[in-house]
Coordinates of C-alpha atoms and ligand atoms in Angstrom, one line a residue:
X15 CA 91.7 83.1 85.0
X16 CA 90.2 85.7 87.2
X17 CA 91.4 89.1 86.9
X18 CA 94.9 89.4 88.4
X19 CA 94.7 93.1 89.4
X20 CA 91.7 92.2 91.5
X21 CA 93.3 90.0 94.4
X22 CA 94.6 90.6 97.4
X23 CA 98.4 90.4 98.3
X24 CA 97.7 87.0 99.8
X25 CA 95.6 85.5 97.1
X26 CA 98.4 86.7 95.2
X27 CA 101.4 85.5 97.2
X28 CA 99.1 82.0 96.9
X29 CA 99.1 81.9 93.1
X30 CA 102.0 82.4 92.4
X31 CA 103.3 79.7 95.2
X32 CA 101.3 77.2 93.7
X33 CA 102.5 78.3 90.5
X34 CA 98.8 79.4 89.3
X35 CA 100.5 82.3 87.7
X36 CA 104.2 83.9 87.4
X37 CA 105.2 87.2 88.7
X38 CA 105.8 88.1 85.1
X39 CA 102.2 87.4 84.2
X40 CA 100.7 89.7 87.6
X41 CA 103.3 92.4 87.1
X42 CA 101.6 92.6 83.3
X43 CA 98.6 92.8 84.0
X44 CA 99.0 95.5 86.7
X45 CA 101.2 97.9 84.0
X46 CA 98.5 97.2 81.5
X47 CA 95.8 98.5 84.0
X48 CA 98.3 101.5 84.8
X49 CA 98.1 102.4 81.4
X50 CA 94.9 102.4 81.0
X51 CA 94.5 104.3 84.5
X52 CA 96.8 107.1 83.3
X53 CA 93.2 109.6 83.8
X54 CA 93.7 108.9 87.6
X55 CA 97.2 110.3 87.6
X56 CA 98.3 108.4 90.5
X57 CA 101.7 107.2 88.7
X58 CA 104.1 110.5 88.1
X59 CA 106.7 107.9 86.5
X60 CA 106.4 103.9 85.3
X61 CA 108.8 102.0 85.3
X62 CA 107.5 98.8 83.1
X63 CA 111.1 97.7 82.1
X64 CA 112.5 97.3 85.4
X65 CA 109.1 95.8 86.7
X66 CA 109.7 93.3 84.0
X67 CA 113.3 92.5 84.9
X68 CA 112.4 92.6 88.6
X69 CA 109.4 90.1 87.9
X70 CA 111.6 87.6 85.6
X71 CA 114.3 87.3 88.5
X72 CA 112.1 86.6 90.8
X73 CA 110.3 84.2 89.1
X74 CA 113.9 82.5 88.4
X75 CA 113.8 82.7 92.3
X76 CA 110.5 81.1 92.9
X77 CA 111.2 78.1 90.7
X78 CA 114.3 77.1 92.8
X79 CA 112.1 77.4 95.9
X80 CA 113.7 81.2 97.6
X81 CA 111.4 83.5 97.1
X82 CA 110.9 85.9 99.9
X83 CA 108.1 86.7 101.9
X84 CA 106.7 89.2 98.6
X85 CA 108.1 87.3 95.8
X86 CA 106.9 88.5 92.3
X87 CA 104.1 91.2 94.4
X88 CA 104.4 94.3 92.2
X89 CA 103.9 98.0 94.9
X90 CA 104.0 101.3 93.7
X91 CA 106.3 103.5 95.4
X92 CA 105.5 106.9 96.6
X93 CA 108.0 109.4 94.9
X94 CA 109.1 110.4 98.2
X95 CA 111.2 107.7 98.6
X96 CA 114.7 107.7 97.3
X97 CA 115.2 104.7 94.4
X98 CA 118.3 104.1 92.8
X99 CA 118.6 105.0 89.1
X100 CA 115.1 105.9 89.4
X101 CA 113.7 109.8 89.1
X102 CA 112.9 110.7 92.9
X103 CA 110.8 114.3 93.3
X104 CA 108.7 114.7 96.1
X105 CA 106.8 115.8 93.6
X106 CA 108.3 119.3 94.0
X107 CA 109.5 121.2 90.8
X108 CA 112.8 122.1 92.9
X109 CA 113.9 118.6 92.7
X110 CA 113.9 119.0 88.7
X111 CA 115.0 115.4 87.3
X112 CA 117.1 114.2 90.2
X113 CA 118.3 110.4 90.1
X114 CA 119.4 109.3 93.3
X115 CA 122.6 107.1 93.6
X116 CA 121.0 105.4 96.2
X117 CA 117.9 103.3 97.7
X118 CA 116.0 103.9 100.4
X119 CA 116.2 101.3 103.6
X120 CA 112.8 100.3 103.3
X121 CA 112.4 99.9 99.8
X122 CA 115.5 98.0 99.8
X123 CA 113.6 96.3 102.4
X124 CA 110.8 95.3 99.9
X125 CA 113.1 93.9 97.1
X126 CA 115.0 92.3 99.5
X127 CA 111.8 90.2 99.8
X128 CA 111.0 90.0 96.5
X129 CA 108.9 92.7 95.6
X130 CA 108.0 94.4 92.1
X131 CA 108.4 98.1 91.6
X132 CA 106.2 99.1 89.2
X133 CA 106.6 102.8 89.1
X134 CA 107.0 105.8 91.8
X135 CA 103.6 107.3 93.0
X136 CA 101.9 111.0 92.9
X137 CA 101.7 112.9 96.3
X138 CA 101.6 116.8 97.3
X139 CA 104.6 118.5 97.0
X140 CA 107.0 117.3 99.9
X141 CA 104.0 115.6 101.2
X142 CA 102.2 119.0 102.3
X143 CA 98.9 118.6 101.7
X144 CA 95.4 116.7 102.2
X145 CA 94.4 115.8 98.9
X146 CA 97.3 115.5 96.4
X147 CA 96.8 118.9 94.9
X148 CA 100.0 120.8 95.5
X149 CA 101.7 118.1 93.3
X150 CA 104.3 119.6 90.8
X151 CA 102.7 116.7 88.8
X152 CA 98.6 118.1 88.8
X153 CA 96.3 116.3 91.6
X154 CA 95.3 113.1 91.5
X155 CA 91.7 111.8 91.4
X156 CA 89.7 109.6 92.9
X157 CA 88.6 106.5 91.6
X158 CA 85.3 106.7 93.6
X159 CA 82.6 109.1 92.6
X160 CA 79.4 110.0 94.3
X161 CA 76.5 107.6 93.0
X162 CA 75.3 109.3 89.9
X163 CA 77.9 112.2 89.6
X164 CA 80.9 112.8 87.4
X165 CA 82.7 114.9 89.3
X166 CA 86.2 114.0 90.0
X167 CA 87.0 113.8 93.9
X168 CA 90.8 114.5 95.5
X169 CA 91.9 110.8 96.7
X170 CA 93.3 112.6 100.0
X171 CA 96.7 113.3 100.7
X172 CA 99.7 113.3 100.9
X173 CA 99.8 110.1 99.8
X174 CA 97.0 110.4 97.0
X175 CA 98.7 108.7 94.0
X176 CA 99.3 105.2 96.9
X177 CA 95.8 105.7 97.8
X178 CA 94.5 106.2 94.3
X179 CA 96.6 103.5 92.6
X180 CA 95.7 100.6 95.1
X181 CA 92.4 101.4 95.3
X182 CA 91.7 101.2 91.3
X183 CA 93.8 97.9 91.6
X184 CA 97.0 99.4 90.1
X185 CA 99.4 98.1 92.2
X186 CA 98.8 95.2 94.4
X187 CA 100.2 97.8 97.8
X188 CA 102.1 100.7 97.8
X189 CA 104.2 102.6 99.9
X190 CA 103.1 105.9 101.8
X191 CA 104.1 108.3 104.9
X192 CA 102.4 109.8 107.4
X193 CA 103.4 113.2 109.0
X194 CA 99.8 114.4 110.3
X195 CA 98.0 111.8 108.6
X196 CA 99.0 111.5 105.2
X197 CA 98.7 107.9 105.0
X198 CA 95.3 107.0 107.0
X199 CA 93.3 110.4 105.8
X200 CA 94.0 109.0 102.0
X201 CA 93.2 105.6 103.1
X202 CA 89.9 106.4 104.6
X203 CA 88.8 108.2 101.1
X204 CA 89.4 105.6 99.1
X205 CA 88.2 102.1 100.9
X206 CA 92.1 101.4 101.3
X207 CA 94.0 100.3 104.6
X208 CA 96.7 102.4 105.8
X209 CA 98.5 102.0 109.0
X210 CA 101.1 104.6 110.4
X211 CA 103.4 103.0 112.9
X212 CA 104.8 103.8 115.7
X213 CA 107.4 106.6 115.4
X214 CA 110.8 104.8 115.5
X215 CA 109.3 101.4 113.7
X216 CA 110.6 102.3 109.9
X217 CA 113.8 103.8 108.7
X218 CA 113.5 106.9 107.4
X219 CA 116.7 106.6 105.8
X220 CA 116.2 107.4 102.1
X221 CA 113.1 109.3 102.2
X222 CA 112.6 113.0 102.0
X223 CA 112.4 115.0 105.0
X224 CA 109.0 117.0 105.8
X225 CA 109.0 117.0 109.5
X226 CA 111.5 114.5 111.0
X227 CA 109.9 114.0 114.2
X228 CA 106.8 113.4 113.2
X229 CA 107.7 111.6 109.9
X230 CA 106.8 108.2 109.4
X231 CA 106.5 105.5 106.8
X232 CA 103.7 102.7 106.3
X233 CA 102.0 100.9 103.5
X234 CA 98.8 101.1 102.3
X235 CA 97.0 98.0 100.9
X236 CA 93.5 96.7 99.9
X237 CA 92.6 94.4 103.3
X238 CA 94.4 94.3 106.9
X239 CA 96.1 91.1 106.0
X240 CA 97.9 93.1 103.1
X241 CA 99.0 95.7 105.4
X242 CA 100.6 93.6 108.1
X243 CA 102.1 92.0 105.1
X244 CA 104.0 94.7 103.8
X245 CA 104.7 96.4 107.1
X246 CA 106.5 93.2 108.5
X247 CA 108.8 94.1 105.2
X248 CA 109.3 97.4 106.0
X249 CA 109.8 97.8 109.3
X250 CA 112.9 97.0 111.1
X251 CA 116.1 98.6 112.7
X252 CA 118.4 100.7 110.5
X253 CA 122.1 102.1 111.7
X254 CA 121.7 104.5 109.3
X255 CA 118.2 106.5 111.3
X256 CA 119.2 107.2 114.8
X257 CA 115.6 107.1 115.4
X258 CA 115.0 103.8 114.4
X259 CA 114.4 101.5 117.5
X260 CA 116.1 98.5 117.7
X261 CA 113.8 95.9 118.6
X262 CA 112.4 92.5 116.9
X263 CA 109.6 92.7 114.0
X264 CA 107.0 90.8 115.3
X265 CA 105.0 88.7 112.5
X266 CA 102.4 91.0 111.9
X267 CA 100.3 88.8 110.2
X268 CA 99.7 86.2 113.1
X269 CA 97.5 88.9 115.2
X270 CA 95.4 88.7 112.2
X271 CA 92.0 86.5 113.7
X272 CA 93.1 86.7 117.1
X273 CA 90.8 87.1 119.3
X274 CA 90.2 90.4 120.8
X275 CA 88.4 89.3 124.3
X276 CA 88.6 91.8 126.2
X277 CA 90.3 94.3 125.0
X278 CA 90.0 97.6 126.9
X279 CA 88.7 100.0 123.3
X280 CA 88.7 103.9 124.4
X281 CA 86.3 106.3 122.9
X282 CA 87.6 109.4 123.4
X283 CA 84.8 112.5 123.8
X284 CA 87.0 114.9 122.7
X285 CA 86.5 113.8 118.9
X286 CA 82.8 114.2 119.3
X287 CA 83.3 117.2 117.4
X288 CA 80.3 120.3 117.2
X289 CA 78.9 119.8 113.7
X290 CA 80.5 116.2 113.0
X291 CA 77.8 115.0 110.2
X292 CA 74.9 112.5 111.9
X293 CA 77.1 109.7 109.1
X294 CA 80.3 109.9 110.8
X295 CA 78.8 109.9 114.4
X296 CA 76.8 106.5 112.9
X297 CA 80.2 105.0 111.7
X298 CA 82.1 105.5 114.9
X299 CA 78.9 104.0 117.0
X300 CA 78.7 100.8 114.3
X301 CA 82.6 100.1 114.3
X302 CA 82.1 100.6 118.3
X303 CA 79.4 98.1 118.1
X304 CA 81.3 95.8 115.8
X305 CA 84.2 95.6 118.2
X306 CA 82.2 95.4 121.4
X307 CA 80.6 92.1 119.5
X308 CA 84.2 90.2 119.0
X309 CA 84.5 91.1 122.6
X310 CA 86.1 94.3 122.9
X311 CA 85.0 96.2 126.1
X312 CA 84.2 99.7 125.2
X313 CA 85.2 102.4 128.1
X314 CA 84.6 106.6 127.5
X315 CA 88.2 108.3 127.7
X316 CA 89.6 111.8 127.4
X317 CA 92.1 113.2 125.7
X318 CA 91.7 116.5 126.7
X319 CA 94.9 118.5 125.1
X320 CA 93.0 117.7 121.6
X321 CA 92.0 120.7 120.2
X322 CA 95.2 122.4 120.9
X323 CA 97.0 119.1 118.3
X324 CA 96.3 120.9 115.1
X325 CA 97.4 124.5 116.0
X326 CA 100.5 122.6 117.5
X327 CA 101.7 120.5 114.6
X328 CA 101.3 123.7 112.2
X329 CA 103.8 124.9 113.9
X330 CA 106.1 122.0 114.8
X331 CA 105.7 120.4 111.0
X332 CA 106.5 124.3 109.5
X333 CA 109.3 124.7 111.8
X334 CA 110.7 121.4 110.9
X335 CA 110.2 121.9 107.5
X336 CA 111.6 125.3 107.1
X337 CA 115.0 123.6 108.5
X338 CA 114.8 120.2 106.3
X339 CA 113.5 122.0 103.2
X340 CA 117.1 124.8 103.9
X341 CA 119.0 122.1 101.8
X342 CA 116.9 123.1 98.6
X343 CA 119.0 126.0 97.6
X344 CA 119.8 125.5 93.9
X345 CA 123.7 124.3 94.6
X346 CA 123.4 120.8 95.2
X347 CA 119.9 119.6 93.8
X348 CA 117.5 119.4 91.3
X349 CA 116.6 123.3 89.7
X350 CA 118.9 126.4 89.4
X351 CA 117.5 129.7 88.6
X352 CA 120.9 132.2 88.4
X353 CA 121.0 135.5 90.1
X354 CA 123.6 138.5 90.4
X355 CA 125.0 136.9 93.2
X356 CA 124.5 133.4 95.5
X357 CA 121.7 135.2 97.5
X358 CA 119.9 136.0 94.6
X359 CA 120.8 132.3 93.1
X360 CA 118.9 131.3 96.3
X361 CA 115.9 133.2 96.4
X362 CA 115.3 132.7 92.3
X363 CA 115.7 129.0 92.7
X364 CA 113.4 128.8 96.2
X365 CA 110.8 131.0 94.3
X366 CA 110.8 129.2 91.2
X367 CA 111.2 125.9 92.6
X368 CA 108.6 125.7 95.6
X369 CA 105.0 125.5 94.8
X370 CA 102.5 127.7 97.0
X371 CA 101.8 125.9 99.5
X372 CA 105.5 124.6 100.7
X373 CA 106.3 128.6 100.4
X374 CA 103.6 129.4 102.9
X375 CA 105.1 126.2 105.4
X376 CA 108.9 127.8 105.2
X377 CA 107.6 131.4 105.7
X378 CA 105.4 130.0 108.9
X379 CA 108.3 127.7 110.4
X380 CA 111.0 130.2 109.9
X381 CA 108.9 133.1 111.7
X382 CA 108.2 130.7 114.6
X383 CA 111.5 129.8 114.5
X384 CA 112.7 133.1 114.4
X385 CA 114.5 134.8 117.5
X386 CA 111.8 137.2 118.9
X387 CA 109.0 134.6 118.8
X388 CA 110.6 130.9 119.3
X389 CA 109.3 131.1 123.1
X390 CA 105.9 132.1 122.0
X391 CA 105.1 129.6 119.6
X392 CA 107.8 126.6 118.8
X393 CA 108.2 125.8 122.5
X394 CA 105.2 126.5 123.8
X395 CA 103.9 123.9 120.4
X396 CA 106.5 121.4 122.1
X397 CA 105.0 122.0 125.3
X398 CA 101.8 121.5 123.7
X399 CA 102.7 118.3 122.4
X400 CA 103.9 116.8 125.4
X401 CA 100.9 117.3 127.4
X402 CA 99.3 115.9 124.5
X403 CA 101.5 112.8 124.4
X404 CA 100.4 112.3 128.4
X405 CA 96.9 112.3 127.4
X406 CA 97.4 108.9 125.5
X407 CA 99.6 107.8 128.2
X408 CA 97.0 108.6 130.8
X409 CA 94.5 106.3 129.2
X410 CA 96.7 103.6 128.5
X411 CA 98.1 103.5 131.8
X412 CA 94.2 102.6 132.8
X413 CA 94.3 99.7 131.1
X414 CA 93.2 101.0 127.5
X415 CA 94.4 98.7 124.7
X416 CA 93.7 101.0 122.0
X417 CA 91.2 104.0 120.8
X418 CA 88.9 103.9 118.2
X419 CA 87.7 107.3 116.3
X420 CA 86.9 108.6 112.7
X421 CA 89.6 108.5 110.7
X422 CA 87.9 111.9 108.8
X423 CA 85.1 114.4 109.6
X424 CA 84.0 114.0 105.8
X425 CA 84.2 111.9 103.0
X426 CA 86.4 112.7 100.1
X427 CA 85.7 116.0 98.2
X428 CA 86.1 117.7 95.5
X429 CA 89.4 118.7 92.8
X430 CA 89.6 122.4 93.6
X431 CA 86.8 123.0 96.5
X432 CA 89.5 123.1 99.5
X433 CA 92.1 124.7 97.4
X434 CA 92.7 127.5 95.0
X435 CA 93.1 131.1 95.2
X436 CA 90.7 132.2 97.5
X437 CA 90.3 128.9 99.9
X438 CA 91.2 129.6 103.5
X439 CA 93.8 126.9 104.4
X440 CA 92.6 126.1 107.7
X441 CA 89.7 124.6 105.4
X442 CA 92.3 121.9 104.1
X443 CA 94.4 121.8 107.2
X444 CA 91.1 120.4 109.4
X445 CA 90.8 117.5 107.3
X446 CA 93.7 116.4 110.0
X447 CA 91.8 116.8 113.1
X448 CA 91.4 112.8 114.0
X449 CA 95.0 112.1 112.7
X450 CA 97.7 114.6 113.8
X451 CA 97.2 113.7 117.2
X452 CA 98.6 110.4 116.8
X453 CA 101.7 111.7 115.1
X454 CA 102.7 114.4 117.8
X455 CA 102.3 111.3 120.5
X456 CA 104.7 109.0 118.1
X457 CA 101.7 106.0 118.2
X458 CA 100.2 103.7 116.1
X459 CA 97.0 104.1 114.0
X460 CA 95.5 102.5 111.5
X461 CA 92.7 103.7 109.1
X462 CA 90.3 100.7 107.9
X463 CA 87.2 100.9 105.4
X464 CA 84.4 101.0 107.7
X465 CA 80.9 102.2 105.8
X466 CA 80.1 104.1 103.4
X467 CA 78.3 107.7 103.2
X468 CA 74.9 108.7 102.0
X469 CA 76.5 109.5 98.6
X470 CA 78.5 106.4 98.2
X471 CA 81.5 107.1 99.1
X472 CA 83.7 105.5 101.7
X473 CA 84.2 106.5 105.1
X474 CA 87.1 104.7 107.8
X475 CA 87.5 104.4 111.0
X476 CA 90.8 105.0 112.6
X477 CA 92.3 103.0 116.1
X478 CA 95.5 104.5 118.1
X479 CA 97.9 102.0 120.0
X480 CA 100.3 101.4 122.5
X481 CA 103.6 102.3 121.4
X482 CA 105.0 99.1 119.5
X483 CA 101.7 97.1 119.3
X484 CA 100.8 97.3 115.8
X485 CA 99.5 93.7 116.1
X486 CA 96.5 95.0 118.7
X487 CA 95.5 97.4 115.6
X488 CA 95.8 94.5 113.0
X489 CA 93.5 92.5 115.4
X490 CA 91.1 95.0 116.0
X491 CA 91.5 96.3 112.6
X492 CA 90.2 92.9 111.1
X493 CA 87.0 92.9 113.0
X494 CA 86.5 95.9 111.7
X495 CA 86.9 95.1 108.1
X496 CA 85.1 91.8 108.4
X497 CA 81.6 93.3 109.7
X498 CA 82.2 95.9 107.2
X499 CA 83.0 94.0 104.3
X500 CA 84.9 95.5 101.5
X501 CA 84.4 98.7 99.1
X502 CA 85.7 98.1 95.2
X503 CA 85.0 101.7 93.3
X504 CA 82.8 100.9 90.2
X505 CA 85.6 101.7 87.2
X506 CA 84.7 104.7 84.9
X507 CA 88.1 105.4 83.8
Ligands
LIG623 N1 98.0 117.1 105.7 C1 99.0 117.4 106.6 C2 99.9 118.4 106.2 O1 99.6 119.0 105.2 C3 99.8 116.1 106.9 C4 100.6 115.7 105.7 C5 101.4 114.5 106.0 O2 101.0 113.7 106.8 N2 102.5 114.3 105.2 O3 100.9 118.8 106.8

């Protein structure tokens, strides 16, 4: 038998229909590869028991014929996300050993279909961060190096441990969110799919709060067929999100192979950025040229509120943050450091239990919240993101179907070269630039292997929808992957 870890979700899905293999027998193989992964650090907790249970019961179910549309696939699951019974931390100290009573709608979503939990997933600390290094838990690495090097390279973030554990074929998908690009700017630096839907498509019922309105869930997966896969699991109207549209979940994995004829695909000049590397201006032109042979007509658009989307969203995700991250106060969660009084209980617990980097988001979105400077910055940011908002609407309202840019303006980096001490944040924060537009404008977009860099390591491409039309990016998003091919790292671990 080939190796289990090493197929897709579909091939998997197929073997175990026709009965090649049980989910007990997948869901082994991927916790033995976990163990032997434990160097990448992309699991902060394993759970093989319940993986084991999970698998039997569903193999019970599979045997008399009603096994979902995921039966016996074993995900990891970003720690983000609430799971019953199960140790949820947002990878923040402040969160101690919490065990929520509860599950979150969209995992529910996944066992509901049959899926395997194999373990919760690394990630920066309240997903802040772009390459899982402000992790209570320690970063995460890489499973690609550069050829002939043995340094250790961040896997991207927030969602570095998803990224990291699909991509060294730990868990057959896994679950991630994306705030300013937390799913797609890991996806991209490891040769993985990731797809951020529309704002609105996937409860966010059950996961931590970063920045509400900008917050979003998706999976992230080793091909596009994968991805639409899992998203048609997770997405889906919940009572319990107010933001959560109510409207059908199309069958994601149909658009897979359409044809994409004429399709209107924007290139937006703006991203043609002053000192992009020659690499990532090559990437952009091939997956341009990839698309334009499916059929895809390729038209030049602008976007011109761009450059202003990254000094906005550090100040709308801050001043959300400041507000969500206000619950943390050592009474009802997680760590208590005592004081004299409740104030001091407060500040002891916040400055114990906060790592550096979530300290420096509540300090930013409290001052622009504050009283004397709320005009200045927070609403001018929302103003900011509006006009932003009516650039995409602009274009589409010209008949664009979708807009294809970098995902990244580099490959993956260094443990420790962005960060530490003396590292100027803005450094870490640019790493956004492509991605963060797509979240203040609520869209689609979808980050797909698309080439490789002189060092060997992988680069993606990202495409921005229409609201609601995640099926044009799965479309598009195959083409893409199928003139690329696909990137395995070579295993060292
Ligand atoms: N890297 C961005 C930040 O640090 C985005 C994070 C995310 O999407 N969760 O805020």
């Amino acid at each position: 038998m080939t190796d289990l870890t090493s197929l897709t979700l579909a091939e998997a899905r197929k073997g175990l229909a026709d009965k090649t293999f049980t989910s007990l027998e997948l869901t082994d193989a991927h916790l033995s590869a976990i163990e032997k992964a434990r160097v990448l650090n992309a699991f902060v907790m394993e759970t093989p028991d319940r993986a084991r249970d999970m698998a039997k019961a569903v193999d019970e179910k599979i045997a008399k014929g009603e096994g979902g549309p995921l039966a016996g696939i074993p995900l990891g699951i970003k720690d983000l996300f609430a799971t019953k019974g199960v140790r949820t931390t947002a990878c923040s100290k402040i969160l101690g050993n919490f065990v929520p009573t509860y599950e979150s709608t969209i995992t529910s979503q996944l066992w509901r279909d049959g899926a395997v939990m194999l373990g919760k997933l690394n990630n920066d600390e309240f997903a802040m961060g772009s390459a899982n290094e402000t992790s209570c838990f320690g970063p995460v690495a890489n499973p690609w190096r550069r050829d002939g090097s043995n340094t250790t390279l961040v896997p991207g973030g927030s969602s570095g441990g998803s990224a990291s554990a699909v991509a060294a074929l730990l868990c057959m998908g896994a679950t991630a969110t994306d705030t300013g690009g937390s799913i797609r700017q890991p996806a991209a630096f490891t040769a993985t799919v990731g797809i951020k839907p529309t704002y609105g498509r996937c409860s966010r019922w059950g996961i931590v709060a970063f920045a509400s309105s900008l917050d979003q869930a998706g999976p992230i997966a080793r091909s596009v067929r994968d991805s639409a896969m899992l998203l048609r699991s997770m997405a889906g109207h919940d009572p319990k999100d107010t933001t959560s549209v109510d409207i059908p979940v199309p069958d994601y994995e149909a658009a897979i192979g359409k044809s994409v004829k004429g399709k209107r695909i924007g290139i937006p000049k703006e991203y043609r950025l002053d000192g992009m590397p020659a690499e990532i201006e090559k990437l952009w032109s091939e997956g341009a040229a990839w698309l334009k042979a499916a059929g895809a007509e390729l038209v030049e658009v602008s976007l011109p509120h761009t450059k202003y989307a990254l000094p906005a969203y550090y100040i709308v995700a801050p001043a959300e943050a400041s507000s969500n991250l206000a619950r943390y106060d050592g009474v009802r969660y997680g760590l208590r450091e005592q004081g004299k009084n409740i104030h001091e209980l407060y500040e002891n617990t916040r400055a114990e239990g906060f790592g550096a980097e979530v300290r420096r988001r509540v300090m930013i979105g409290t001052y622009v919240l504050s009283a004397g400077y709320y005009d200045a910055y927070y609403l001018r940011a929302q103003k900011v993101r509006t006009l932003i908002k009516k650039d995409f609407e602009d274009c589409f309202a010209k008949g664009v179907d979708a807009i294809l840019t970098p995902a990244t303006p580099s490959a993956a980096f260094g443990i420790g070269e962005k960060s530490g001490e003396d590292a100027d944040p803005v450094e870490m924060y640019l790493n956004d630039i492509f991605t963060v537009t797509v979240n203040m404008a609520g869209l689609p977009g979808i980050a797909v292997p698309a080439g490789k860099d002189a060092q060997g390591l992988p680069l993606g491409l990202q495409l921005i929808g229409r609201p609601f039309d995640e099926e044009t990016l799965f479309s598009l998003g195959e083409v893409i992957e199928q003139a690329a091919g696909r990137f395995t790292p070579a295993r060292w671990w």
